[in-house]
């Protein structure tokens, strides 16, 4: 493979000559190829043949965006969940994705409370009350949980919509750059490397938005550093070696985080508050570089179509809008007054439940209370977990997976030069069947016929689509 061939990160393309065969490959001089007749031709890069042998890469071909599979217990209860994973277990016995770990402590407390109330009722003095309170409080609790669940899922759904829109604009922008930005004669290598850099910045924008939504304001993260380290950004200037070190946690804090105990969970904005230099807005700074790239390619004549220039800017505007919508979802949670009241109503109902079950269930009040508490607290806990869909909980949106998929798509787009439509009309394989399924004749056969015949065949396709016989 020649040194000036396109070599995007994550999977370099191969340069394969047309008609090359094993044991009879054409000779290359680093730029052109020489066929069997001694005529020099430009190398043809196809998607069906790749040469994985690339020298002097410096590092192995790995994907820092991809999530590594693990069977560690800590990773099993961490998130977000891998959407490519598949479990054959029925839902009712699955643990990965369940809120059970966060409910262990509340359920144990309620179980102890139910045991104490039942023992006092049976051994000391009756404590049973009328079940009328069940009906009144049950209606209020059901209404509260319904409101909590609906608002939480609405935020989750809105977060998914914003990321879907962001990926759509990123794909469009990547296509505009790769297909519609030309490479000048005499500067093909430089222009190609500029295009690759711009494509990497499209990916970097999505990755930086992901980190920003997780209150990770710097640019040293493994999935981002290689994409933006050459840029002059505030996030890079504010970075300190101490940011790379993982904070040490006591066993109690680690266990408390896994169990969802509030006193063990740190403030996610701690990194931002402790910064001693301006952090800037990394996604916005990346966009400024993408805008300046458009300015350059227009000035040099590499992008001549004003329509594409307008679409390029519209894609950048769309990226700004979707990033802003995602931040709106993140920074506009359910008002704290609602959260406090719903939590108090749920706990009040659960802790009063044993008194209302004693007269009918007696000792069965204990398992009955635990079962009811599991259902009620489970719904409330899921609503709490979904309120921020961009975090690292198991049920949060798999932003790492979205960024990894975008990386693969951009690598796929860059793996071959921008296609020329005319080169694929009349290929040597005769696979272009323009009038299919009406006719199996290839493009060359129809090219030799008159325009009247072609238009008549097009009218015949309409008749054939209605199931009518076509006169010969």
Short mmCIF file of C-alpha atoms in Angstrom, two decimals:
data_model
loop_
_atom_site.label_atom_id
_atom_site.label_comp_id
_atom_site.label_asym_id
_atom_site.label_seq_id
_atom_site.Cartn_x
_atom_site.Cartn_y
_atom_site.Cartn_z
CA UNK A 1 0.00 0.00 0.00
CA UNK A 2 1.33 3.45 -0.90
CA UNK A 3 2.17 5.87 1.88
CA UNK A 4 -0.17 8.54 0.52
CA UNK A 5 -3.26 6.32 0.47
CA UNK A 6 -6.12 7.19 2.81
CA UNK A 7 -5.59 5.70 6.23
CA UNK A 8 -8.37 6.70 8.63
CA UNK A 9 -8.15 5.80 12.28
CA UNK A 10 -9.68 2.52 13.27
CA UNK A 11 -9.33 0.72 9.96
CA UNK A 12 -7.12 1.81 7.03
CA UNK A 13 -8.34 1.06 3.52
CA UNK A 14 -6.54 -1.08 1.03
CA UNK A 15 -5.36 -0.14 -2.43
CA UNK A 16 -6.31 -2.96 -4.76
CA UNK A 17 -5.81 -2.85 -8.50
CA UNK A 18 -8.65 -3.71 -10.83
CA UNK A 19 -8.33 -7.22 -12.09
CA UNK A 20 -5.65 -8.17 -9.58
CA UNK A 21 -5.40 -11.89 -8.95
CA UNK A 22 -3.36 -14.13 -6.71
CA UNK A 23 -0.01 -14.80 -8.33
CA UNK A 24 -0.63 -12.24 -11.08
CA UNK A 25 -0.76 -8.91 -9.24
CA UNK A 26 0.13 -5.71 -11.08
CA UNK A 27 3.26 -3.80 -10.11
CA UNK A 28 2.95 -0.43 -8.36
CA UNK A 29 5.35 2.51 -8.15
CA UNK A 30 3.82 4.06 -5.00
CA UNK A 31 1.25 6.15 -6.86
CA UNK A 32 0.11 4.44 -10.07
CA UNK A 33 -0.12 0.77 -11.02
CA UNK A 34 1.19 -0.92 -14.13
CA UNK A 35 -1.11 -3.46 -15.72
CA UNK A 36 -0.13 -6.46 -17.85
CA UNK A 37 0.04 -4.33 -21.00
CA UNK A 38 2.55 -1.93 -19.45
CA UNK A 39 0.03 0.91 -19.13
CA UNK A 40 0.02 2.93 -15.91
CA UNK A 41 -3.33 3.35 -14.22
CA UNK A 42 -4.60 4.90 -11.00
CA UNK A 43 -5.15 2.35 -8.21
CA UNK A 44 -8.78 1.43 -7.56
CA UNK A 45 -9.88 1.12 -3.95
CA UNK A 46 -12.86 -1.17 -3.47
CA UNK A 47 -14.88 -2.28 -0.47
CA UNK A 48 -14.54 -5.96 -1.30
CA UNK A 49 -10.74 -6.10 -0.98
CA UNK A 50 -8.72 -4.70 1.90
CA UNK A 51 -5.04 -4.90 2.72
CA UNK A 52 -4.64 -4.88 6.50
CA UNK A 53 -0.84 -4.61 6.31
CA UNK A 54 0.07 -1.04 7.24
CA UNK A 55 3.54 -0.10 8.44
CA UNK A 56 4.58 2.39 11.10
CA UNK A 57 1.21 2.87 12.79
CA UNK A 58 2.81 3.56 16.14
CA UNK A 59 0.00 1.86 18.09
CA UNK A 60 -2.23 -1.14 17.64
CA UNK A 61 -5.56 -0.76 15.88
CA UNK A 62 -7.89 -0.55 18.85
CA UNK A 63 -11.10 1.31 19.54
CA UNK A 64 -11.01 3.35 22.75
CA UNK A 65 -14.69 4.12 22.16
CA UNK A 66 -15.71 0.48 22.41
CA UNK A 67 -16.80 -0.83 25.75
CA UNK A 68 -14.83 -3.83 26.94
CA UNK A 69 -16.82 -6.83 28.00
CA UNK A 70 -16.26 -7.96 31.54
CA UNK A 71 -17.66 -10.47 33.97
CA UNK A 72 -16.47 -8.65 37.08
CA UNK A 73 -19.12 -8.17 39.73
CA UNK A 74 -18.43 -4.43 39.83
CA UNK A 75 -19.00 -4.10 36.08
CA UNK A 76 -22.09 -6.28 36.27
CA UNK A 77 -23.89 -3.71 38.41
CA UNK A 78 -22.38 -0.73 36.58
CA UNK A 79 -23.72 0.86 33.45
CA UNK A 80 -24.88 1.85 31.03
CA UNK A 81 -26.04 -1.52 29.77
CA UNK A 82 -24.45 -2.90 26.60
CA UNK A 83 -27.21 -2.82 23.99
CA UNK A 84 -25.42 -5.47 21.89
CA UNK A 85 -25.54 -7.92 24.76
CA UNK A 86 -28.16 -10.64 24.88
CA UNK A 87 -29.47 -12.60 27.82
CA UNK A 88 -31.56 -15.74 27.51
CA UNK A 89 -32.88 -15.41 31.04
CA UNK A 90 -36.51 -14.33 31.48
CA UNK A 91 -36.93 -10.80 32.74
CA UNK A 92 -38.21 -11.75 36.18
CA UNK A 93 -34.91 -13.39 37.21
CA UNK A 94 -32.45 -10.99 35.57
CA UNK A 95 -30.23 -8.90 37.80
CA UNK A 96 -28.27 -6.78 35.31
CA UNK A 97 -30.43 -3.70 34.85
CA UNK A 98 -32.50 -4.36 37.95
CA UNK A 99 -32.86 -1.73 40.68
CA UNK A 100 -32.63 -4.46 43.32
CA UNK A 101 -29.20 -3.33 44.65
CA UNK A 102 -30.57 0.15 45.41
CA UNK A 103 -33.54 -1.36 47.25
CA UNK A 104 -31.66 -3.69 49.61
CA UNK A 105 -31.27 -1.20 52.46
CA UNK A 106 -34.84 0.26 52.30
CA UNK A 107 -36.36 -3.23 52.11
CA UNK A 108 -34.31 -4.42 55.11
CA UNK A 109 -35.44 -1.40 57.12
CA UNK A 110 -39.08 -1.99 56.23
CA UNK A 111 -38.77 -5.70 57.01
CA UNK A 112 -37.36 -4.88 60.46
CA UNK A 113 -40.17 -2.36 61.03
CA UNK A 114 -42.83 -4.89 60.00
CA UNK A 115 -41.33 -7.54 62.31
CA UNK A 116 -41.31 -5.15 65.26
CA UNK A 117 -44.89 -3.95 64.73
CA UNK A 118 -46.16 -7.51 64.27
CA UNK A 119 -44.37 -8.76 67.39
CA UNK A 120 -45.79 -5.92 69.49
CA UNK A 121 -49.24 -6.61 68.10
CA UNK A 122 -49.08 -10.30 68.97
CA UNK A 123 -47.20 -10.14 72.27
CA UNK A 124 -47.97 -6.78 73.88
CA UNK A 125 -50.98 -4.82 72.61
CA UNK A 126 -53.13 -4.82 69.48
CA UNK A 127 -52.03 -2.25 66.89
CA UNK A 128 -54.32 -3.07 63.99
CA UNK A 129 -56.38 -0.31 62.39
CA UNK A 130 -59.12 -0.15 59.78
CA UNK A 131 -58.14 -0.93 56.18
CA UNK A 132 -60.03 2.16 55.02
CA UNK A 133 -56.72 4.01 55.16
CA UNK A 134 -55.39 1.63 52.52
CA UNK A 135 -57.90 2.90 49.99
CA UNK A 136 -57.33 6.59 50.68
CA UNK A 137 -53.53 6.50 50.84
CA UNK A 138 -53.29 3.94 48.05
CA UNK A 139 -54.98 6.31 45.60
CA UNK A 140 -52.59 9.14 46.52
CA UNK A 141 -49.53 6.90 46.27
CA UNK A 142 -50.63 5.50 42.91
CA UNK A 143 -51.18 9.00 41.54
CA UNK A 144 -47.78 10.14 42.81
CA UNK A 145 -45.91 7.15 41.37
CA UNK A 146 -47.71 7.52 38.04
CA UNK A 147 -46.66 11.17 37.82
CA UNK A 148 -43.08 10.31 38.85
CA UNK A 149 -42.72 7.49 36.33
CA UNK A 150 -44.25 9.41 33.41
CA UNK A 151 -42.05 12.48 33.93
CA UNK A 152 -38.92 10.34 34.32
CA UNK A 153 -39.56 8.35 31.14
CA UNK A 154 -40.40 11.54 29.28
CA UNK A 155 -36.92 12.84 30.12
CA UNK A 156 -35.38 9.51 29.13
CA UNK A 157 -37.22 9.57 25.80
CA UNK A 158 -36.31 13.22 25.20
CA UNK A 159 -32.65 12.41 25.84
CA UNK A 160 -32.76 9.57 23.31
CA UNK A 161 -34.38 11.85 20.72
CA UNK A 162 -31.67 14.48 21.14
CA UNK A 163 -28.92 11.91 20.66
CA UNK A 164 -30.64 10.46 17.61
CA UNK A 165 -30.80 13.95 16.09
CA UNK A 166 -27.16 14.58 16.99
CA UNK A 167 -26.08 11.39 15.23
CA UNK A 168 -28.12 12.28 12.14
CA UNK A 169 -26.50 15.71 11.85
CA UNK A 170 -23.06 14.16 12.45
CA UNK A 171 -23.57 11.65 9.62
CA UNK A 172 -24.73 14.39 7.28
CA UNK A 173 -21.77 16.61 8.16
CA UNK A 174 -19.33 13.74 7.69
CA UNK A 175 -20.81 13.00 4.27
CA UNK A 176 -20.57 16.65 3.19
CA UNK A 177 -16.89 16.71 4.13
CA UNK A 178 -15.88 13.39 2.59
CA UNK A 179 -17.85 13.59 -0.65
CA UNK A 180 -18.15 17.29 -1.43
CA UNK A 181 -14.73 18.62 -0.39
CA UNK A 182 -12.33 18.16 -3.30
CA UNK A 183 -8.65 17.30 -3.24
CA UNK A 184 -6.46 19.61 -5.29
CA UNK A 185 -3.82 18.40 -7.74
CA UNK A 186 -0.39 18.60 -6.20
CA UNK A 187 -1.82 18.73 -2.66
CA UNK A 188 -3.84 15.53 -2.52
CA UNK A 189 -2.09 14.16 0.54
CA UNK A 190 -2.41 17.41 2.49
CA UNK A 191 -6.06 17.85 1.52
CA UNK A 192 -6.80 14.22 2.36
CA UNK A 193 -5.25 14.53 5.81
CA UNK A 194 -7.22 17.73 6.40
CA UNK A 195 -10.44 15.94 5.51
CA UNK A 196 -9.60 13.08 7.86
CA UNK A 197 -8.87 15.58 10.64
CA UNK A 198 -12.20 17.32 10.03
CA UNK A 199 -13.99 13.95 10.08
CA UNK A 200 -12.34 13.16 13.40
CA UNK A 201 -13.61 16.46 14.78
CA UNK A 202 -17.17 15.48 13.84
CA UNK A 203 -16.73 12.41 16.03
CA UNK A 204 -14.95 14.49 18.68
CA UNK A 205 -17.99 16.76 18.94
CA UNK A 206 -20.28 13.83 19.83
CA UNK A 207 -17.76 12.41 22.33
CA UNK A 208 -17.21 15.81 23.96
CA UNK A 209 -20.98 16.30 24.34
CA UNK A 210 -21.15 12.92 26.06
CA UNK A 211 -18.44 13.94 28.56
CA UNK A 212 -20.01 17.35 29.10
CA UNK A 213 -23.35 15.74 29.97
CA UNK A 214 -21.51 13.59 32.52
CA UNK A 215 -19.80 16.63 34.10
CA UNK A 216 -16.40 15.57 32.73
CA UNK A 217 -15.04 18.92 31.52
CA UNK A 218 -11.52 18.03 30.37
CA UNK A 219 -10.07 16.60 27.15
CA UNK A 220 -7.68 13.92 28.42
CA UNK A 221 -10.15 11.02 28.37
CA UNK A 222 -9.00 8.00 26.31
CA UNK A 223 -11.84 8.24 23.79
CA UNK A 224 -11.31 11.97 23.24
CA UNK A 225 -7.66 12.85 23.72
CA UNK A 226 -6.47 11.48 20.38
CA UNK A 227 -9.17 13.41 18.51
CA UNK A 228 -8.65 16.90 19.98
CA UNK A 229 -5.16 16.94 21.48
CA UNK A 230 -3.88 19.01 18.53
CA UNK A 231 -6.50 21.72 19.12
CA UNK A 232 -6.03 24.77 21.32
CA UNK A 233 -8.87 24.45 23.84
CA UNK A 234 -9.58 25.61 27.36
CA UNK A 235 -10.27 22.01 28.42
CA UNK A 236 -6.75 21.03 27.37
CA UNK A 237 -5.16 24.08 29.04
CA UNK A 238 -6.98 23.43 32.34
CA UNK A 239 -5.94 19.78 32.55
CA UNK A 240 -3.62 18.72 35.39
CA UNK A 241 -1.95 15.33 35.98
CA UNK A 242 -4.04 14.85 39.10
CA UNK A 243 -7.14 14.61 36.91
CA UNK A 244 -5.91 11.29 35.51
CA UNK A 245 -5.69 9.69 38.95
CA UNK A 246 -8.72 7.73 40.09
CA UNK A 247 -9.94 8.98 43.47
CA UNK A 248 -9.43 6.50 46.27
CA UNK A 249 -12.61 5.19 47.86
CA UNK A 250 -13.12 3.50 51.19
CA UNK A 251 -14.93 0.18 51.21
CA UNK A 252 -17.93 1.86 52.83
CA UNK A 253 -18.17 4.51 50.15
CA UNK A 254 -17.82 1.95 47.35
CA UNK A 255 -20.52 -0.28 48.85
CA UNK A 256 -22.73 2.75 49.53
CA UNK A 257 -22.51 3.84 45.88
CA UNK A 258 -23.49 0.39 44.68
CA UNK A 259 -26.45 0.37 47.07
CA UNK A 260 -27.51 3.87 46.00
CA UNK A 261 -27.17 5.40 49.47
CA UNK A 262 -27.36 9.22 49.19
CA UNK A 263 -24.63 9.91 51.76
CA UNK A 264 -22.12 7.85 49.73
CA UNK A 265 -22.77 9.48 46.34
CA UNK A 266 -20.43 12.36 45.50
CA UNK A 267 -21.48 15.56 43.81
CA UNK A 268 -21.06 14.92 40.04
CA UNK A 269 -20.10 18.58 39.54
CA UNK A 270 -17.14 18.24 41.88
CA UNK A 271 -14.60 18.20 39.01
CA UNK A 272 -16.00 21.43 37.60
CA UNK A 273 -16.01 23.19 40.99
CA UNK A 274 -12.41 22.21 41.73
CA UNK A 275 -11.01 23.52 38.44
CA UNK A 276 -8.62 26.44 38.97
CA UNK A 277 -8.65 27.52 35.30
CA UNK A 278 -11.44 28.30 32.83
CA UNK A 279 -12.86 25.10 31.37
CA UNK A 280 -14.62 26.64 28.39
CA UNK A 281 -17.15 24.73 26.30
CA UNK A 282 -15.31 22.01 24.41
CA UNK A 283 -18.14 21.08 21.99
CA UNK A 284 -18.52 24.73 21.01
CA UNK A 285 -14.77 25.11 20.49
CA UNK A 286 -14.73 22.02 18.25
CA UNK A 287 -17.55 23.54 16.23
CA UNK A 288 -15.52 26.71 15.74
CA UNK A 289 -12.76 24.63 14.15
CA UNK A 290 -15.28 22.89 11.88
CA UNK A 291 -16.61 26.30 10.82
CA UNK A 292 -13.10 27.52 10.08
CA UNK A 293 -12.51 24.39 7.99
CA UNK A 294 -15.52 25.32 5.85
CA UNK A 295 -14.09 28.82 5.48
CA UNK A 296 -10.80 27.39 4.21
CA UNK A 297 -12.22 24.90 1.71
CA UNK A 298 -14.52 27.56 0.27
CA UNK A 299 -11.63 30.01 -0.07
CA UNK A 300 -9.44 27.40 -1.81
CA UNK A 301 -12.24 26.28 -4.11
CA UNK A 302 -12.45 22.76 -2.70
CA UNK A 303 -16.18 23.17 -2.00
CA UNK A 304 -17.79 25.07 -4.87
CA UNK A 305 -21.48 24.34 -4.41
CA UNK A 306 -23.24 27.05 -2.42
CA UNK A 307 -26.03 24.58 -1.70
CA UNK A 308 -23.62 22.20 0.04
CA UNK A 309 -22.05 25.11 1.89
CA UNK A 310 -25.48 26.04 3.21
CA UNK A 311 -26.22 22.43 4.17
CA UNK A 312 -22.85 22.24 5.95
CA UNK A 313 -23.73 25.27 8.07
CA UNK A 314 -27.22 23.91 8.72
CA UNK A 315 -25.65 20.68 10.04
CA UNK A 316 -23.47 22.72 12.41
CA UNK A 317 -26.54 24.64 13.59
CA UNK A 318 -28.35 21.33 14.11
CA UNK A 319 -25.47 20.03 16.24
CA UNK A 320 -25.64 23.15 18.39
CA UNK A 321 -29.41 22.79 18.82
CA UNK A 322 -29.27 19.13 19.82
CA UNK A 323 -26.41 19.70 22.27
CA UNK A 324 -28.44 22.52 23.82
CA UNK A 325 -31.53 20.31 24.04
CA UNK A 326 -29.52 17.60 25.79
CA UNK A 327 -28.23 20.15 28.31
CA UNK A 328 -31.80 21.33 28.83
CA UNK A 329 -32.87 17.78 29.73
CA UNK A 330 -29.91 17.45 32.08
CA UNK A 331 -30.30 20.77 33.90
CA UNK A 332 -34.11 20.81 34.21
CA UNK A 333 -34.99 17.95 36.54
CA UNK A 334 -38.30 17.48 38.29
CA UNK A 335 -38.64 20.34 40.82
CA UNK A 336 -37.16 19.37 44.16
CA UNK A 337 -40.47 20.00 45.94
CA UNK A 338 -42.13 17.22 43.93
CA UNK A 339 -39.31 14.80 44.66
CA UNK A 340 -39.42 15.48 48.38
CA UNK A 341 -43.19 15.17 48.64
CA UNK A 342 -43.41 12.00 46.55
CA UNK A 343 -40.64 10.37 48.63
CA UNK A 344 -42.41 11.30 51.86
CA UNK A 345 -45.80 10.03 50.63
CA UNK A 346 -44.33 6.69 49.49
CA UNK A 347 -42.44 6.07 52.75
CA UNK A 348 -45.43 7.13 54.87
CA UNK A 349 -47.66 4.65 53.05
CA UNK A 350 -45.16 1.79 53.33
CA UNK A 351 -44.47 2.32 57.04
CA UNK A 352 -48.20 2.57 57.86
CA UNK A 353 -48.99 -0.55 55.84
CA UNK A 354 -48.28 -3.14 58.62
CA UNK A 355 -50.89 -1.52 60.92
CA UNK A 356 -53.56 -2.04 58.27
CA UNK A 357 -52.66 -5.68 57.56
CA UNK A 358 -52.35 -6.99 61.13
CA UNK A 359 -56.01 -7.88 61.78
CA UNK A 360 -56.35 -9.93 58.58
CA UNK A 361 -52.83 -11.39 58.05
CA UNK A 362 -51.27 -11.51 61.54
CA UNK A 363 -47.77 -12.98 61.12
CA UNK A 364 -48.17 -12.92 57.33
CA UNK A 365 -48.10 -9.14 57.67
CA UNK A 366 -44.29 -9.31 57.49
CA UNK A 367 -43.96 -10.91 54.00
CA UNK A 368 -47.02 -8.98 52.81
CA UNK A 369 -45.43 -5.66 53.77
CA UNK A 370 -42.12 -6.62 52.18
CA UNK A 371 -43.83 -7.59 48.91
CA UNK A 372 -45.85 -4.36 48.77
CA UNK A 373 -42.78 -2.27 49.63
CA UNK A 374 -40.76 -3.96 46.89
CA UNK A 375 -43.36 -3.02 44.28
CA UNK A 376 -43.90 0.55 45.44
CA UNK A 377 -40.27 1.42 46.14
CA UNK A 378 -39.17 -0.29 42.93
CA UNK A 379 -41.32 1.98 40.77
CA UNK A 380 -40.12 5.04 42.70
CA UNK A 381 -36.47 3.97 42.39
CA UNK A 382 -36.70 3.43 38.62
CA UNK A 383 -38.16 6.92 38.24
CA UNK A 384 -35.27 8.35 40.24
CA UNK A 385 -32.69 6.49 38.13
CA UNK A 386 -34.18 7.56 34.79
CA UNK A 387 -34.36 11.24 35.73
CA UNK A 388 -30.81 11.77 34.40
CA UNK A 389 -30.58 9.60 31.26
CA UNK A 390 -26.98 10.60 30.47
CA UNK A 391 -25.22 9.16 33.53
CA UNK A 392 -23.48 5.86 34.24
CA UNK A 393 -26.34 3.93 35.80
CA UNK A 394 -27.27 0.60 34.26
CA UNK A 395 -30.54 1.93 32.84
CA UNK A 396 -29.09 5.15 31.43
CA UNK A 397 -28.67 5.75 27.72
CA UNK A 398 -25.61 3.90 26.30
CA UNK A 399 -23.82 7.04 25.10
CA UNK A 400 -20.53 5.13 24.77
CA UNK A 401 -22.23 2.74 22.37
CA UNK A 402 -23.70 5.59 20.31
CA UNK A 403 -20.28 7.24 19.97
CA UNK A 404 -18.64 3.91 19.10
CA UNK A 405 -21.22 3.29 16.40
CA UNK A 406 -20.65 6.76 14.95
CA UNK A 407 -16.90 6.09 14.94
CA UNK A 408 -17.41 2.89 12.96
CA UNK A 409 -19.68 4.64 10.48
CA UNK A 410 -17.18 7.45 9.89
CA UNK A 411 -14.35 4.92 9.49
CA UNK A 412 -16.47 3.03 6.96
CA UNK A 413 -17.13 6.22 5.01
CA UNK A 414 -13.42 7.09 4.94
CA UNK A 415 -12.28 3.57 4.01
CA UNK A 416 -12.66 4.31 0.27
CA UNK A 417 -12.44 7.53 -1.75
CA UNK A 418 -15.62 9.48 -2.40
CA UNK A 419 -17.59 7.57 -5.05
CA UNK A 420 -18.01 8.93 -8.56
CA UNK A 421 -21.50 8.12 -9.77
CA UNK A 422 -20.53 7.83 -13.41
CA UNK A 423 -17.90 5.18 -12.67
CA UNK A 424 -20.55 2.75 -11.46
CA UNK A 425 -23.02 2.99 -14.34
CA UNK A 426 -21.46 0.50 -16.75
CA UNK A 427 -19.20 -1.72 -14.70
CA UNK A 428 -17.23 -4.65 -16.06
CA UNK A 429 -19.46 -7.05 -14.12
CA UNK A 430 -22.60 -5.91 -15.99
CA UNK A 431 -24.60 -5.76 -12.76
CA UNK A 432 -26.38 -2.45 -13.40
CA UNK A 433 -29.91 -3.42 -14.46
CA UNK A 434 -31.68 -0.05 -14.87
CA UNK A 435 -35.05 -1.50 -15.91
CA UNK A 436 -35.16 -4.33 -13.37
CA UNK A 437 -37.44 -6.18 -12.63
CA UNK A 438 -39.07 -5.53 -16.01
CA UNK A 439 -35.89 -6.46 -17.84
CA UNK A 440 -32.69 -8.28 -16.94
CA UNK A 441 -30.70 -6.45 -19.63
CA UNK A 442 -27.68 -4.55 -18.35
CA UNK A 443 -26.87 -0.87 -18.74
CA UNK A 444 -24.80 -1.36 -21.89
CA UNK A 445 -27.66 -3.04 -23.75
CA UNK A 446 -30.06 -0.20 -22.99
CA UNK A 447 -27.46 2.41 -23.87
CA UNK A 448 -27.39 1.09 -27.44
CA UNK A 449 -31.16 1.47 -27.80
CA UNK A 450 -33.15 4.63 -28.58
CA UNK A 451 -34.61 7.03 -26.06
CA UNK A 452 -38.09 6.12 -27.33
CA UNK A 453 -37.51 2.45 -26.40
CA UNK A 454 -36.29 3.39 -22.94
CA UNK A 455 -39.30 5.60 -22.23
CA UNK A 456 -41.65 2.94 -23.61
CA UNK A 457 -40.06 0.43 -21.20
CA UNK A 458 -40.63 2.85 -18.32
CA UNK A 459 -44.31 3.06 -19.22
CA UNK A 460 -44.40 -0.74 -19.40
CA UNK A 461 -43.17 -0.91 -15.79
CA UNK A 462 -46.31 0.97 -14.71
CA UNK A 463 -48.51 -1.51 -16.54
CA UNK A 464 -46.56 -4.47 -15.13
CA UNK A 465 -46.93 -3.15 -11.59
CA UNK A 466 -50.73 -3.48 -11.98
CA UNK A 467 -50.41 -7.12 -12.96
CA UNK A 468 -51.44 -6.59 -16.57
CA UNK A 469 -49.84 -8.35 -19.52
CA UNK A 470 -47.41 -6.28 -21.56
CA UNK A 471 -47.81 -6.61 -25.35
CA UNK A 472 -44.66 -7.85 -27.06
#
